[in-house]
Amino acid sequence: MRATMMNVPLSIHGFAERAGRIFGRNTLVSRLPDKSLRSHTYAQWFARTQALAAALLKLGVQKGDRVATLCWNHHAHLEAYFGIPAAGGVMHTLNLRLSPDEIGWIAADAQDRVLIVDDILLPLYRQFAHLHRFEHVIVFPFSGAPVPAEFTDYEALIAPGAPADFQPVPHAEDDPIAMCYTSGTTGRPKGVVYSHRSTVLHTLVASLGDYWGLKGTDSVLPVTPMFHANCWGMPYGAVMMGVKIVFPGPHLHPDDLLDLMQLEPPSLALGVPTIWMTLIQRYEQMLTEQPGRWVLPPGLRSLVGGAAVPEALIRAFDRHGVWLLQGWGMTETSPVCTISYPRAEFAHADSDERFRRAAMAGTPVPLVDVRVRADDGTDAPPDGVSLGEMQVRGPFITGSYHGVGSPEDKFTPDGWLRTGDVVAVDDIAYVRIADRTKDLIKSGGEWISSVDMENALMAHPAVAEAAVIAVPDVKWSERPLACLVWRTGVAPASREDLGAHLLAHGFAKWQLPDRFETLDTIPRTSTGKFYKLKLRQMFGAAA
Ligand code: ADP
């Protein structure tokens, strides 16, 4: 017997078409470089997206050609998300926070043919232009200034619009639509290539009620850059549901985000923990200094992930009525793999247990298999404490890297992705991240989780931010060193006080850091996470 269902290939094009046709009156708002707001309806956006696709085809873009973007979060970047694949191209988001050398290397490795770049990022482009020649450089006049004559003006390019009968280039569901490079914290960055199929499946799964729970009345504020793992896939979900998006443009300072929230209150915001840490500190500080200047939108829910989420951060937002929903993912995994949402099992749990769970990575989403492999290659028992490497498999998880294949240190012989994260799972498959393999501290043969120690330190009232690293030690091989940023307006804590605080949080005496270093700010990576490699360079050698 055969199934009688139609075999229609999965495709993101239907999402865009649907947004333009069914949700055509809903809006997209972009914050421009001068901080003013510009609105487009989805109908206008869809027409512009099709115009971009038609224009790229006219320029000679062919199936599978890479079209890079070097852009902040705004409506035109969203046009690229859908317009480039509609022309048969592969959108390659370049990370504007990398060094010019890295960006140039990545563009060359991906063999990008075309570049779409914000006018305000042209100075950055000029610094890597010698490393890779794009056949066409299209400049988006984000600031409104005239585009320099040597470049193609994005607005002029799309002005003719698409022919009335325009159709996206035909494709199979496995055809590529986008690519993104990993951060390269271990070796050279590697390209991950997403397909229509992987993206549609990821979008459907991530949008489910307990996850993003996208609703027609939502207004989404993506602080996560659109070059960071496709903004966690949210642009696809928001377009699929035709929900309002408020793009922050280049204005990511906490004051700017809080101002924007007053003008365009979001119901769903997304960003890495460091964004929310600085935002909540500033918000709480101003509650006493300038009460009433800002109000966190009632009912706001916030997606957070990309790095360990301290329980203290979740509690801080909860005090102001905002729930932080944590997800775990990687560029390699589209990225959503696990989400920490309230499960039926916790219905009668007390609030401490609820917060403890919220600070864990959570439950694997449908279609994703998670296993935890101990050092000896066996599965770690699901007891919540036994540690092993998290390995994942599924239809939106990469099975190889562009031009590299499937290196042994990244993939197991039986086809699972090795995440490099050390985790424990319990009997209800709840994942707790203990550390990244390279961040675990091995002292006297025993492991210390930097994530657990940071969590505990950030629960101290004087500590705004904490990052714990291993420094070499002759006797113990490694010892923990804690880098701290003090909370504004609170007296710094003494070493003894911090030690007592850690002991009260369940750490043993031998685990306490030998050194505490105070910093004005903890260095961030190109995607806004704590930059532990930099900290190791700063303090490791001195140890
Ligand atoms: P990179 O961090 O190397 O720039 P990715 O953005 O792909 O690259 O990050 C993937 C890594 O981020 C994961 O392997 C994991 O270590 C970390 N990560 C992501 N989400 C979480 C989370 N919720 N809790 C702890 N760590 C996380």
Short mmCIF file of C-alpha atoms in Angstrom, two decimals, residues 84-531:
data_model
loop_
_atom_site.label_atom_id
_atom_site.label_comp_id
_atom_site.label_asym_id
_atom_site.label_seq_id
_atom_site.Cartn_x
_atom_site.Cartn_y
_atom_site.Cartn_z
CA ILE A 84 18.09 35.43 -1.99
CA PRO A 85 16.63 31.88 -1.82
CA ALA A 86 13.77 32.95 -4.11
CA ALA A 87 16.48 33.69 -6.70
CA GLY A 88 17.93 30.23 -6.05
CA GLY A 89 20.83 31.72 -4.09
CA VAL A 90 22.21 30.88 -0.67
CA MET A 91 22.16 33.70 1.88
CA HIS A 92 25.44 33.85 3.74
CA THR A 93 25.24 36.07 6.83
CA LEU A 94 28.63 37.59 7.67
CA ASN A 95 29.30 38.41 11.32
CA LEU A 96 30.07 42.11 11.50
CA ARG A 97 31.73 41.75 14.90
CA LEU A 98 34.58 39.61 13.58
CA SER A 99 37.88 41.14 12.58
CA PRO A 100 38.16 42.27 8.93
CA ASP A 101 40.68 39.45 8.34
CA GLU A 102 38.25 36.83 9.61
CA ILE A 103 35.35 38.21 7.59
CA GLY A 104 37.48 38.27 4.44
CA TRP A 105 38.66 34.70 5.03
CA ILE A 106 35.09 33.48 5.56
CA ALA A 107 33.75 35.27 2.45
CA ALA A 108 36.54 33.70 0.39
CA ASP A 109 36.00 30.25 1.88
CA ALA A 110 32.28 30.43 1.06
CA GLN A 111 33.10 31.85 -2.41
CA ASP A 112 30.51 34.58 -2.01
CA ARG A 113 29.65 36.15 -5.39
CA VAL A 114 27.54 39.05 -4.23
CA LEU A 115 27.53 41.17 -1.07
CA ILE A 116 24.63 43.16 0.39
CA VAL A 117 26.08 45.61 2.91
CA ASP A 118 24.66 48.41 5.05
CA ASP A 119 26.05 51.81 4.08
CA ILE A 120 27.14 52.37 7.68
CA LEU A 121 29.24 49.19 7.46
CA LEU A 122 31.15 50.25 4.32
CA PRO A 123 34.19 51.27 6.41
CA LEU A 124 34.31 47.66 7.66
CA TYR A 125 33.85 46.28 4.14
CA ARG A 126 36.73 48.41 2.88
CA GLN A 127 39.02 46.78 5.44
CA PHE A 128 38.51 43.28 4.06
CA ALA A 129 37.73 44.08 0.40
CA HIS A 130 41.29 43.12 -0.60
CA LEU A 131 40.85 39.60 0.78
CA HIS A 132 37.92 38.59 -1.39
CA ARG A 133 36.50 40.05 -4.60
CA PHE A 134 32.70 40.09 -4.78
CA GLU A 135 31.34 40.40 -8.32
CA HIS A 136 28.69 42.81 -7.09
CA VAL A 137 28.56 44.93 -3.96
CA ILE A 138 25.03 46.15 -3.24
CA VAL A 139 24.78 48.88 -0.64
CA PHE A 140 21.64 49.27 1.46
CA PRO A 141 21.22 53.01 2.19
CA PHE A 142 20.32 52.37 5.82
CA SER A 143 21.32 55.88 6.94
CA GLY A 144 19.53 57.52 4.02
CA ALA A 145 22.78 59.01 2.65
CA PRO A 146 23.46 58.67 -1.11
CA VAL A 147 25.23 55.42 -2.03
CA PRO A 148 28.79 56.00 -3.32
CA ALA A 149 28.87 55.78 -7.13
CA GLU A 150 31.19 52.74 -7.27
CA PHE A 151 28.54 50.52 -5.65
CA THR A 152 25.05 49.32 -6.60
CA ASP A 153 22.30 51.08 -4.66
CA TYR A 154 19.96 48.49 -3.09
CA GLU A 155 16.89 50.72 -3.38
CA ALA A 156 17.60 51.57 -7.02
CA LEU A 157 18.19 47.87 -7.72
CA ILE A 158 14.82 46.75 -6.38
CA ALA A 159 12.88 49.84 -7.55
CA PRO A 160 11.66 48.23 -10.83
CA GLY A 161 9.88 45.55 -8.76
CA ALA A 162 9.30 41.94 -9.81
CA PRO A 163 7.22 40.96 -12.86
CA ALA A 164 3.58 40.30 -11.90
CA ASP A 165 3.98 36.59 -12.63
CA PHE A 166 7.27 36.24 -10.70
CA GLN A 167 7.83 32.78 -9.22
CA PRO A 168 10.76 31.66 -7.07
CA VAL A 169 13.34 29.49 -8.83
CA PRO A 170 12.16 25.85 -8.62
CA HIS A 171 13.96 23.75 -6.05
CA ALA A 172 14.10 20.45 -4.23
CA GLU A 173 13.48 20.47 -0.49
CA ASP A 174 17.11 19.60 0.22
CA ASP A 175 18.43 22.58 -1.74
CA PRO A 176 20.45 25.06 0.30
CA ILE A 177 18.98 28.44 1.28
CA ALA A 178 21.39 29.84 3.85
CA MET A 179 24.78 29.37 5.39
CA CYS A 180 26.47 30.54 8.55
CA TYR A 181 29.98 30.04 9.90
CA THR A 182 30.68 28.75 13.40
CA SER A 183 32.58 31.08 15.66
CA GLY A 184 35.84 29.22 15.23
CA THR A 185 36.68 29.19 18.91
CA THR A 186 38.31 25.85 18.16
CA GLY A 187 40.23 26.19 14.90
CA ARG A 188 39.11 27.93 11.72
CA PRO A 189 35.42 28.85 11.39
CA LYS A 190 33.41 26.23 9.51
CA GLY A 191 30.40 26.76 7.27
CA VAL A 192 27.04 25.20 8.09
CA VAL A 193 24.53 25.09 5.22
CA TYR A 194 20.77 25.00 5.86
CA SER A 195 18.17 23.65 3.44
CA HIS A 196 14.51 24.45 2.81
CA ARG A 197 13.62 21.20 4.53
CA SER A 198 15.77 21.71 7.62
CA THR A 199 14.55 25.28 7.99
CA VAL A 200 10.86 24.46 7.61
CA LEU A 201 11.07 21.62 10.12
CA HIS A 202 13.06 23.73 12.58
CA THR A 203 10.59 26.62 12.22
CA LEU A 204 7.57 24.41 12.85
CA VAL A 205 9.13 22.77 15.88
CA ALA A 206 10.54 25.94 17.47
CA SER A 207 7.24 27.81 17.07
CA LEU A 208 5.29 25.30 19.21
CA GLY A 209 3.34 26.55 22.21
CA ASP A 210 5.79 25.72 24.98
CA TYR A 211 8.73 27.01 22.94
CA TRP A 212 8.44 30.32 21.10
CA GLY A 213 4.66 29.95 21.22
CA LEU A 214 4.24 32.43 18.36
CA LYS A 215 0.81 34.08 18.34
CA GLY A 216 -0.82 36.39 15.82
CA THR A 217 -0.82 39.23 18.35
CA ASP A 218 2.90 38.91 19.14
CA SER A 219 5.41 41.64 18.53
CA VAL A 220 8.93 40.22 18.30
CA LEU A 221 12.08 42.13 19.22
CA PRO A 222 15.12 40.25 17.88
CA VAL A 223 18.18 41.55 19.70
CA THR A 224 20.04 38.41 18.63
CA PRO A 225 21.88 39.45 15.47
CA MET A 226 20.50 38.15 12.20
CA PHE A 227 24.04 36.87 11.53
CA HIS A 228 24.06 34.69 14.66
CA ALA A 229 22.68 31.27 13.71
CA ASN A 230 20.01 32.91 11.53
CA CYS A 231 18.82 34.92 14.52
CA TRP A 232 18.01 31.53 16.06
CA GLY A 233 15.58 30.91 13.19
CA MET A 234 13.12 33.51 14.47
CA PRO A 235 12.85 35.44 11.16
CA TYR A 236 11.42 32.32 9.52
CA GLY A 237 8.95 31.77 12.38
CA ALA A 238 7.83 35.39 12.53
CA VAL A 239 7.24 35.51 8.77
CA MET A 240 5.46 32.15 8.82
CA MET A 241 3.00 33.55 11.38
CA GLY A 242 2.99 37.07 9.93
CA VAL A 243 3.71 38.59 13.32
CA LYS A 244 5.03 42.06 13.86
CA ILE A 245 8.81 42.38 14.13
CA VAL A 246 10.58 45.37 15.66
CA PHE A 247 14.19 45.46 14.47
CA PRO A 248 16.59 47.35 16.75
CA GLY A 249 19.04 48.24 13.95
CA PRO A 250 22.49 49.10 15.31
CA HIS A 251 21.17 50.38 18.67
CA LEU A 252 21.81 47.62 21.20
CA HIS A 253 22.82 49.65 24.26
CA PRO A 254 20.47 48.84 27.18
CA ASP A 255 19.15 52.44 27.21
CA ASP A 256 18.33 52.20 23.51
CA LEU A 257 16.60 48.85 23.91
CA LEU A 258 14.59 50.12 26.89
CA ASP A 259 13.63 53.27 24.94
CA LEU A 260 12.58 51.13 21.99
CA MET A 261 10.47 48.95 24.30
CA GLN A 262 8.53 52.09 25.34
CA LEU A 263 7.88 53.07 21.72
CA GLU A 264 7.15 49.60 20.38
CA PRO A 265 6.45 47.26 23.31
CA PRO A 266 7.45 43.70 22.37
CA SER A 267 5.69 40.61 23.66
CA LEU A 268 8.66 38.40 22.79
CA ALA A 269 12.32 39.43 22.81
CA LEU A 270 15.40 37.35 22.13
CA GLY A 271 19.06 37.72 23.01
CA VAL A 272 22.08 36.13 24.69
CA PRO A 273 22.33 36.28 28.52
CA THR A 274 24.86 39.15 28.51
CA ILE A 275 22.31 41.40 26.74
CA TRP A 276 19.70 40.71 29.40
CA MET A 277 22.25 41.02 32.23
CA THR A 278 23.22 44.56 31.27
CA LEU A 279 19.62 45.50 30.50
CA ILE A 280 18.19 44.39 33.84
CA GLN A 281 21.01 46.03 35.81
CA ARG A 282 20.37 49.33 34.06
CA TYR A 283 16.61 48.97 34.46
CA GLU A 284 16.88 48.31 38.20
CA GLN A 285 19.36 51.13 38.68
CA MET A 286 17.02 53.60 36.95
CA LEU A 287 14.00 52.41 38.92
CA THR A 288 15.46 54.32 41.86
CA GLU A 289 17.26 57.10 39.95
CA GLN A 290 14.50 57.97 37.47
CA PRO A 291 11.36 56.06 38.40
CA GLY A 292 8.87 55.75 35.58
CA ARG A 293 11.37 56.40 32.78
CA TRP A 294 11.01 52.84 31.57
CA VAL A 295 8.44 50.10 32.04
CA LEU A 296 9.13 46.55 30.98
CA PRO A 297 6.18 45.63 28.75
CA PRO A 298 3.60 43.66 30.77
CA GLY A 299 3.49 40.02 29.71
CA LEU A 300 6.86 40.20 27.95
CA ARG A 301 8.46 36.81 27.48
CA SER A 302 12.06 36.59 26.60
CA LEU A 303 14.06 33.93 24.85
CA VAL A 304 17.58 33.51 26.09
CA GLY A 305 20.30 31.10 25.12
CA GLY A 306 23.58 30.74 23.32
CA ALA A 307 25.41 30.58 26.66
CA ALA A 308 24.71 29.48 30.21
CA VAL A 309 21.82 31.38 31.76
CA PRO A 310 22.37 32.21 35.45
CA GLU A 311 19.45 31.45 37.74
CA ALA A 312 19.92 34.90 39.28
CA LEU A 313 19.14 36.44 35.89
CA ILE A 314 15.92 34.47 35.55
CA ARG A 315 14.91 35.50 39.07
CA ALA A 316 15.72 39.16 38.40
CA PHE A 317 13.46 39.29 35.34
CA ASP A 318 10.76 37.33 37.15
CA ARG A 319 10.67 40.05 39.82
CA HIS A 320 9.55 42.40 37.06
CA GLY A 321 7.00 40.04 35.56
CA VAL A 322 9.14 38.81 32.66
CA TRP A 323 9.72 35.11 32.08
CA LEU A 324 13.03 34.09 30.53
CA LEU A 325 12.67 30.98 28.44
CA GLN A 326 15.99 29.26 27.96
CA GLY A 327 16.99 27.33 24.85
CA TRP A 328 20.17 25.47 24.02
CA GLY A 329 21.56 25.37 20.53
CA MET A 330 24.48 25.76 18.17
CA THR A 331 25.00 27.20 14.71
CA GLU A 332 25.25 23.54 13.67
CA THR A 333 21.77 22.75 15.01
CA SER A 334 19.65 25.50 13.33
CA PRO A 335 19.86 26.16 16.41
CA VAL A 336 17.03 25.11 18.79
CA CYS A 337 17.65 21.65 20.30
CA THR A 338 16.44 21.82 23.88
CA ILE A 339 14.10 24.23 25.66
CA SER A 340 13.49 24.70 29.34
CA TYR A 341 9.74 25.12 29.73
CA PRO A 342 7.44 24.32 32.65
CA ARG A 343 6.48 20.66 32.32
CA ALA A 344 3.49 18.91 33.83
CA GLU A 345 5.90 17.15 36.19
CA PHE A 346 6.72 20.51 37.84
CA ALA A 347 3.11 21.60 38.33
CA HIS A 348 3.37 21.15 42.09
CA ALA A 349 7.03 22.06 42.45
CA ASP A 350 7.95 24.97 44.69
CA SER A 351 9.32 28.15 43.22
CA ASP A 352 12.97 27.25 43.96
CA GLU A 353 12.59 24.09 41.92
CA ARG A 354 10.89 26.03 39.12
CA PHE A 355 13.83 28.43 38.94
CA ARG A 356 16.35 25.63 39.20
CA ARG A 357 14.73 23.94 36.22
CA ALA A 358 14.49 27.20 34.29
CA ALA A 359 18.25 27.61 34.62
CA MET A 360 18.82 24.24 32.92
CA ALA A 361 18.92 23.68 29.18
CA GLY A 362 15.66 21.71 29.28
CA THR A 363 13.92 19.11 27.21
CA PRO A 364 14.95 17.97 23.70
CA VAL A 365 12.52 19.32 21.09
CA PRO A 366 10.68 16.89 18.78
CA LEU A 367 12.78 15.45 15.92
CA VAL A 368 16.02 15.93 17.87
CA ASP A 369 17.68 12.97 19.55
CA VAL A 370 20.03 13.69 22.43
CA ARG A 371 22.42 11.22 24.01
CA VAL A 372 25.06 11.69 26.67
CA ARG A 373 28.27 9.79 26.14
CA ALA A 374 30.64 9.16 29.03
CA ASP A 375 34.41 9.10 28.42
CA ASP A 376 34.37 5.31 28.04
CA GLY A 377 31.87 5.55 25.16
CA THR A 378 28.88 4.27 27.12
CA ASP A 379 25.68 6.24 27.71
CA ALA A 380 25.83 8.18 30.98
CA PRO A 381 23.03 7.03 33.30
CA PRO A 382 20.03 9.45 33.37
CA ASP A 383 20.49 10.31 37.05
CA GLY A 384 20.92 14.06 36.71
CA VAL A 385 24.53 13.98 37.92
CA SER A 386 26.59 11.66 35.70
CA LEU A 387 28.40 13.78 33.14
CA GLY A 388 29.16 13.06 29.53
CA GLU A 389 29.36 14.75 26.15
CA MET A 390 26.04 15.80 24.66
CA GLN A 391 25.62 14.36 21.17
CA VAL A 392 22.69 15.22 18.92
CA ARG A 393 21.06 13.97 15.74
CA GLY A 394 18.11 15.16 13.71
CA PRO A 395 16.82 16.61 10.42
CA PHE A 396 17.89 20.16 11.26
CA ILE A 397 21.33 19.28 12.59
CA THR A 398 24.31 19.51 10.27
CA GLY A 399 25.95 16.25 9.22
CA SER A 400 29.08 17.93 7.82
CA TYR A 401 30.71 21.29 7.16
CA HIS A 402 31.01 23.15 3.88
CA GLY A 403 34.20 22.08 2.14
CA VAL A 404 35.45 20.23 5.23
CA GLY A 405 33.29 17.11 5.43
CA SER A 406 32.66 15.37 8.73
CA PRO A 407 35.81 15.54 10.88
CA GLU A 408 36.13 12.87 13.58
CA ASP A 409 36.36 15.36 16.41
CA LYS A 410 32.98 16.77 15.40
CA PHE A 411 31.00 13.68 14.36
CA THR A 412 30.82 10.16 15.75
CA PRO A 413 31.28 7.19 13.39
CA ASP A 414 27.55 6.45 13.75
CA GLY A 415 26.58 9.93 12.60
CA TRP A 416 25.90 12.04 15.70
CA LEU A 417 27.13 15.62 16.11
CA ARG A 418 29.56 15.99 19.01
CA THR A 419 28.58 19.24 20.69
CA GLY A 420 31.61 19.61 22.94
CA ASP A 421 29.25 20.40 25.82
CA VAL A 422 29.45 18.39 29.04
CA VAL A 423 25.99 17.67 30.39
CA ALA A 424 23.89 15.46 32.65
CA VAL A 425 20.33 14.30 31.99
CA ASP A 426 17.80 13.05 34.48
CA ASP A 427 15.01 10.50 34.26
CA ILE A 428 12.70 12.93 32.45
CA ALA A 429 15.40 13.76 29.86
CA TYR A 430 15.99 17.23 31.27
CA VAL A 431 19.41 18.43 30.16
CA ARG A 432 21.73 20.32 32.50
CA ILE A 433 24.80 21.90 30.93
CA ALA A 434 27.79 21.56 33.22
CA ASP A 435 30.27 23.19 30.89
CA ARG A 436 31.88 23.30 27.51
CA THR A 437 34.59 20.66 27.38
CA LYS A 438 37.25 23.31 27.01
CA ASP A 439 35.92 25.38 29.93
CA LEU A 440 35.70 22.61 32.55
CA ILE A 441 38.29 23.01 35.28
CA LYS A 442 40.27 19.91 36.20
CA SER A 443 41.79 20.34 39.63
CA GLY A 444 43.64 17.48 41.31
CA GLY A 445 41.89 14.98 39.06
CA GLU A 446 38.39 16.30 39.89
CA TRP A 447 36.16 18.41 37.66
CA ILE A 448 34.77 21.77 38.66
CA SER A 449 31.94 23.20 36.57
CA SER A 450 32.61 26.83 35.68
CA VAL A 451 28.91 27.24 34.84
CA ASP A 452 27.82 26.17 38.34
CA MET A 453 30.36 28.45 39.99
CA GLU A 454 29.37 31.44 37.83
CA ASN A 455 25.74 30.77 38.65
CA ALA A 456 26.47 30.81 42.36
CA LEU A 457 28.66 33.92 42.17
CA MET A 458 26.04 35.82 40.18
CA ALA A 459 23.53 35.05 42.93
CA HIS A 460 25.67 37.21 45.29
CA PRO A 461 24.12 40.68 45.69
CA ALA A 462 27.41 42.46 44.99
CA VAL A 463 28.18 40.56 41.77
CA ALA A 464 26.76 41.73 38.46
CA GLU A 465 28.73 39.38 36.20
CA ALA A 466 31.04 36.44 36.83
CA ALA A 467 33.15 34.29 34.53
CA VAL A 468 35.23 31.46 35.92
CA ILE A 469 38.25 30.09 34.06
CA ALA A 470 40.89 27.47 34.66
CA VAL A 471 44.45 28.66 35.12
CA PRO A 472 47.41 26.27 35.01
CA ASP A 473 48.75 25.11 38.36
CA VAL A 474 51.85 23.03 38.98
CA LYS A 475 50.43 21.02 41.85
CA TRP A 476 46.74 20.66 40.91
CA SER A 477 47.14 20.96 37.11
CA GLU A 478 44.37 23.61 37.01
CA ARG A 479 42.73 25.94 39.52
CA PRO A 480 39.65 28.14 39.18
CA LEU A 481 40.01 31.88 38.80
CA ALA A 482 36.89 34.04 39.07
CA CYS A 483 36.57 37.28 37.07
CA LEU A 484 33.98 39.57 38.60
CA VAL A 485 32.15 42.74 37.70
CA TRP A 486 30.67 44.47 40.76
CA ARG A 487 27.07 45.63 40.74
CA THR A 488 26.76 49.44 40.49
CA GLY A 489 25.72 51.08 43.73
CA VAL A 490 26.53 48.03 45.90
CA ALA A 491 29.70 47.72 47.99
CA PRO A 492 32.13 45.08 46.61
CA ALA A 493 32.31 41.82 48.55
CA SER A 494 35.46 40.59 50.28
CA ARG A 495 37.23 37.42 49.29
CA GLU A 496 36.15 35.76 52.53
CA ASP A 497 32.55 36.76 51.96
CA LEU A 498 32.60 35.29 48.43
CA GLY A 499 34.20 32.09 49.71
CA ALA A 500 31.51 31.73 52.41
CA HIS A 501 28.84 32.40 49.79
CA LEU A 502 30.20 29.63 47.53
CA LEU A 503 30.41 27.19 50.46
CA ALA A 504 26.77 27.97 51.25
CA HIS A 505 25.94 27.17 47.60
CA GLY A 506 27.32 23.66 47.92
CA PHE A 507 30.91 24.11 46.80
CA ALA A 508 33.65 22.30 48.68
CA LYS A 509 36.59 24.20 50.14
CA TRP A 510 39.05 22.76 47.62
CA GLN A 511 36.85 24.03 44.79
CA LEU A 512 36.93 27.69 45.84
CA PRO A 513 38.80 29.99 43.44
CA ASP A 514 42.34 30.85 44.45
CA ARG A 515 42.06 34.18 42.75
CA PHE A 516 39.31 36.74 42.23
CA GLU A 517 39.97 39.40 39.62
CA THR A 518 37.84 42.51 39.30
CA LEU A 519 37.04 43.87 35.84
CA ASP A 520 34.99 46.81 34.53
CA THR A 521 33.41 44.49 32.06
CA ILE A 522 33.88 40.88 30.97
CA PRO A 523 35.10 40.72 27.38
CA ARG A 524 32.45 39.48 24.91
CA THR A 525 32.77 37.25 21.84
CA SER A 526 31.50 38.29 18.41
CA THR A 527 28.09 36.93 19.37
CA GLY A 528 28.04 38.66 22.76
CA LYS A 529 28.97 35.74 25.01
CA PHE A 530 31.60 35.82 27.76
CA TYR A 531 34.94 35.53 25.97
#
